[in-house]
Short mmCIF file of C-alpha atoms in Angstrom, two decimals:
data_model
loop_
_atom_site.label_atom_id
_atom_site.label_comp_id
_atom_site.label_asym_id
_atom_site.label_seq_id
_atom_site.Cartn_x
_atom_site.Cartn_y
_atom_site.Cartn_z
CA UNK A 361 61.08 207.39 85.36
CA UNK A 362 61.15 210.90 85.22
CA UNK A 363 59.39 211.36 82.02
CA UNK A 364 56.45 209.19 83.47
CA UNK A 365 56.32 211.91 86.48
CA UNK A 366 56.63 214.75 84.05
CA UNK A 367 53.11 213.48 82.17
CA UNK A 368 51.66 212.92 85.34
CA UNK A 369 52.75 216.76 86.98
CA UNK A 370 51.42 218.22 83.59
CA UNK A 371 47.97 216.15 83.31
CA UNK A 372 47.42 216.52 86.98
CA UNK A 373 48.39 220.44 86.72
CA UNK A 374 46.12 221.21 83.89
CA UNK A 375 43.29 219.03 85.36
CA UNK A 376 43.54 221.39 88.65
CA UNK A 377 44.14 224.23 86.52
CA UNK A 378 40.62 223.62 84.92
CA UNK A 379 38.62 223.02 88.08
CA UNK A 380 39.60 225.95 89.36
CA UNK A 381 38.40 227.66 86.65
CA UNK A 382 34.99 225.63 86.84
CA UNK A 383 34.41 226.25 90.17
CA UNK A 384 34.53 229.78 90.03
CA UNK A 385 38.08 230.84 90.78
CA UNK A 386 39.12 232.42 87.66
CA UNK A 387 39.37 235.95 86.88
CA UNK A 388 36.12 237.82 85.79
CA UNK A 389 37.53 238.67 82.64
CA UNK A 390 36.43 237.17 78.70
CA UNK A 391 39.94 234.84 78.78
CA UNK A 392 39.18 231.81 81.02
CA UNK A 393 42.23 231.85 83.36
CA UNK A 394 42.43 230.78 86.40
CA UNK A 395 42.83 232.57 89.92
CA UNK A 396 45.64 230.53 91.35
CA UNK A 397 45.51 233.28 94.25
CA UNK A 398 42.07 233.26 95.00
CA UNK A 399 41.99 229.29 95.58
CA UNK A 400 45.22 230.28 97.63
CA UNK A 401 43.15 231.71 99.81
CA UNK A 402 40.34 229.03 99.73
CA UNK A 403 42.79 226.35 101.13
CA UNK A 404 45.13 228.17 103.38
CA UNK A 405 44.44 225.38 106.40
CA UNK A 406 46.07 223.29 103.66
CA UNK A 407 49.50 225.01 104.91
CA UNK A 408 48.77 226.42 108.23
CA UNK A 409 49.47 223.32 110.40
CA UNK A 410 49.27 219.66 107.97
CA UNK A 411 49.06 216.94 109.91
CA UNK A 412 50.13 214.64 107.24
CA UNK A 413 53.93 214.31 107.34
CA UNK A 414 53.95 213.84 103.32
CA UNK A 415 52.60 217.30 102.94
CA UNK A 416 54.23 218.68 105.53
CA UNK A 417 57.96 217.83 104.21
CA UNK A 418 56.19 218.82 100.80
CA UNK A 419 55.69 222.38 101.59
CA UNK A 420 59.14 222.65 103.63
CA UNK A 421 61.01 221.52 100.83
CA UNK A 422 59.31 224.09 98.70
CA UNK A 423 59.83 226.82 101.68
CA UNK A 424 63.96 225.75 101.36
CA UNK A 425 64.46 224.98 98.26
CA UNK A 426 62.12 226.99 96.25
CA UNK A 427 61.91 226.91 92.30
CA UNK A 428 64.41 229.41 90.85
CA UNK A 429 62.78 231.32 87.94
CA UNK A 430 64.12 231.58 84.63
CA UNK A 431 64.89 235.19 83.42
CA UNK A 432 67.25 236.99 80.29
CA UNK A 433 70.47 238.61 81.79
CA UNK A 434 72.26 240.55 79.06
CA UNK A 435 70.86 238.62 76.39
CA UNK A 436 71.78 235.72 77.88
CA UNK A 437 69.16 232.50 80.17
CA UNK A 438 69.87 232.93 83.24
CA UNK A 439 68.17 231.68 86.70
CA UNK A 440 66.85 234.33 89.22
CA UNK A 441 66.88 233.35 93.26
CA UNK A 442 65.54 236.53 94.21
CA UNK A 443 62.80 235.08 97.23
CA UNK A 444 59.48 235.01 96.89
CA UNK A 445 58.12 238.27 98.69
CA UNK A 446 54.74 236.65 99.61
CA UNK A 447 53.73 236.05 103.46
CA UNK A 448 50.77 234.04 102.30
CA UNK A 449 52.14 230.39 102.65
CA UNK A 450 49.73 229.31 100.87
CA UNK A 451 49.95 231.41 97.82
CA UNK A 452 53.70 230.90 97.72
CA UNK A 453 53.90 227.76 97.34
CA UNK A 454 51.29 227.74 94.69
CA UNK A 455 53.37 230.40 92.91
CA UNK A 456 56.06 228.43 93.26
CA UNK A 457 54.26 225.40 92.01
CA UNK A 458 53.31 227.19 89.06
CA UNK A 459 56.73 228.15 88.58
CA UNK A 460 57.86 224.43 88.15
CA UNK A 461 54.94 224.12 85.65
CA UNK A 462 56.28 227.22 83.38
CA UNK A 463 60.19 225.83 84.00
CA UNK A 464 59.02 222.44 82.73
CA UNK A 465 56.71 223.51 80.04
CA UNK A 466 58.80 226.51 78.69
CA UNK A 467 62.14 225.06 78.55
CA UNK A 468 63.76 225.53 81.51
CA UNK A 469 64.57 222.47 82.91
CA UNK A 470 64.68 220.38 79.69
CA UNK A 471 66.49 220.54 75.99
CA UNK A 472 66.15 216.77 75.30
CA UNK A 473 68.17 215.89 78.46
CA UNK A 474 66.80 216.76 81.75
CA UNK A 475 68.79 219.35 83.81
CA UNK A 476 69.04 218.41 87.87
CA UNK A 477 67.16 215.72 86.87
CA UNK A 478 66.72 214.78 90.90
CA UNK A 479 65.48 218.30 91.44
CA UNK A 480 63.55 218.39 88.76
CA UNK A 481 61.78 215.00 90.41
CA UNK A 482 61.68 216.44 93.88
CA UNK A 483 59.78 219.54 93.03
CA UNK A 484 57.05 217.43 90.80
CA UNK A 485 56.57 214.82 93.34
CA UNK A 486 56.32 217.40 96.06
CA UNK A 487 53.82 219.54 94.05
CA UNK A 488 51.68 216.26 93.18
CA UNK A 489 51.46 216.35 96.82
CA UNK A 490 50.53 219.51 97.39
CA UNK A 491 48.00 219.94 94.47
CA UNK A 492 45.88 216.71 95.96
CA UNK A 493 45.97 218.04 99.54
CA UNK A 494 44.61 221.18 98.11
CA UNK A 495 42.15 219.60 96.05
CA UNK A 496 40.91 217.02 98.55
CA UNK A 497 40.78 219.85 100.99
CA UNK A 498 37.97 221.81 98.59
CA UNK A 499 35.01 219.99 98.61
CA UNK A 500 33.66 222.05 94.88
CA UNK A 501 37.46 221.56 93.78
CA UNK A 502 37.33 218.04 94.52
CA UNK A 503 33.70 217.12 92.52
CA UNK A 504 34.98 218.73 89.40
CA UNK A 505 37.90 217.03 89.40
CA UNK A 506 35.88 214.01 90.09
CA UNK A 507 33.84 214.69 86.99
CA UNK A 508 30.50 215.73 88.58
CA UNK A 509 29.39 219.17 87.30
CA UNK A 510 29.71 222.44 89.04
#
């Protein structure tokens, strides 16, 4: 069910989102916020050539069929396509990524019903995917989210 995936995209999202930050890739400012860009460039061979076929159709489907972004036109919601400018596969897709977590979390995508609920499903599934290759990938990323201190 799509609520079940929802929980898990959010708990697995913020549980990444944290060992990033405890293993050093967060900004080197007082607010504890992570550095989705600097891990980006940690796990780049995540993206360069997968050999899983999972993760591979994971990042093409993000690559065709990115995340619009939710923006005011006029005083009115609107959805913005304007492409990603980023040559960095790697951090584009975790932009993108991120941008399914704000959609999700901020309204976007749900207002009691879901909207494109099968979208909405294929861009958490595929991000799942994605976030675990990263974090497998990263061996410091990997023991904190396996509970052993960094």
């Amino acid at each position: 069910m799509i609520d079940n995936l929802c929980y898990e995209f959010f708990r697995e999202f913020a549980r990444y989102e944290y060992c990033l930050k405890a293993t050093g890739f967060r900004f080197n400012t007082r607010d504890a916020k992570a550095n989705w860009d600097m891990y980006a460039m940690a796990v780049t061979h995540v993206f360069e050539s997968p050999e899983d076929p999972e993760l591979k159709a994971a990042i093409e489907y993000f690559l065709n069929f990115p995340p619009k972004k939710q923006v005011v036109n006029d005083g009115v919601l609107a959805w913005d396509q304007t492409p990603i400018e980023e040559k960095i596969i790697a951090k584009k897709i975790l932009i993108l990524i991120r941008r399914v977590r704000n959609n999700l979390f901020h309204g976007g995508k749900f207002n009691g019903e879901w909207f494109e609920p099968e979208r909405s499903e294929a861009l958490m599934r595929n991000a799942l995917i994605i976030l675990r290759a990263c974090g497998e990938s990263h061996h410091e990323v990997s023991k904190a989210y396996g509970g052993i201190a960094c």
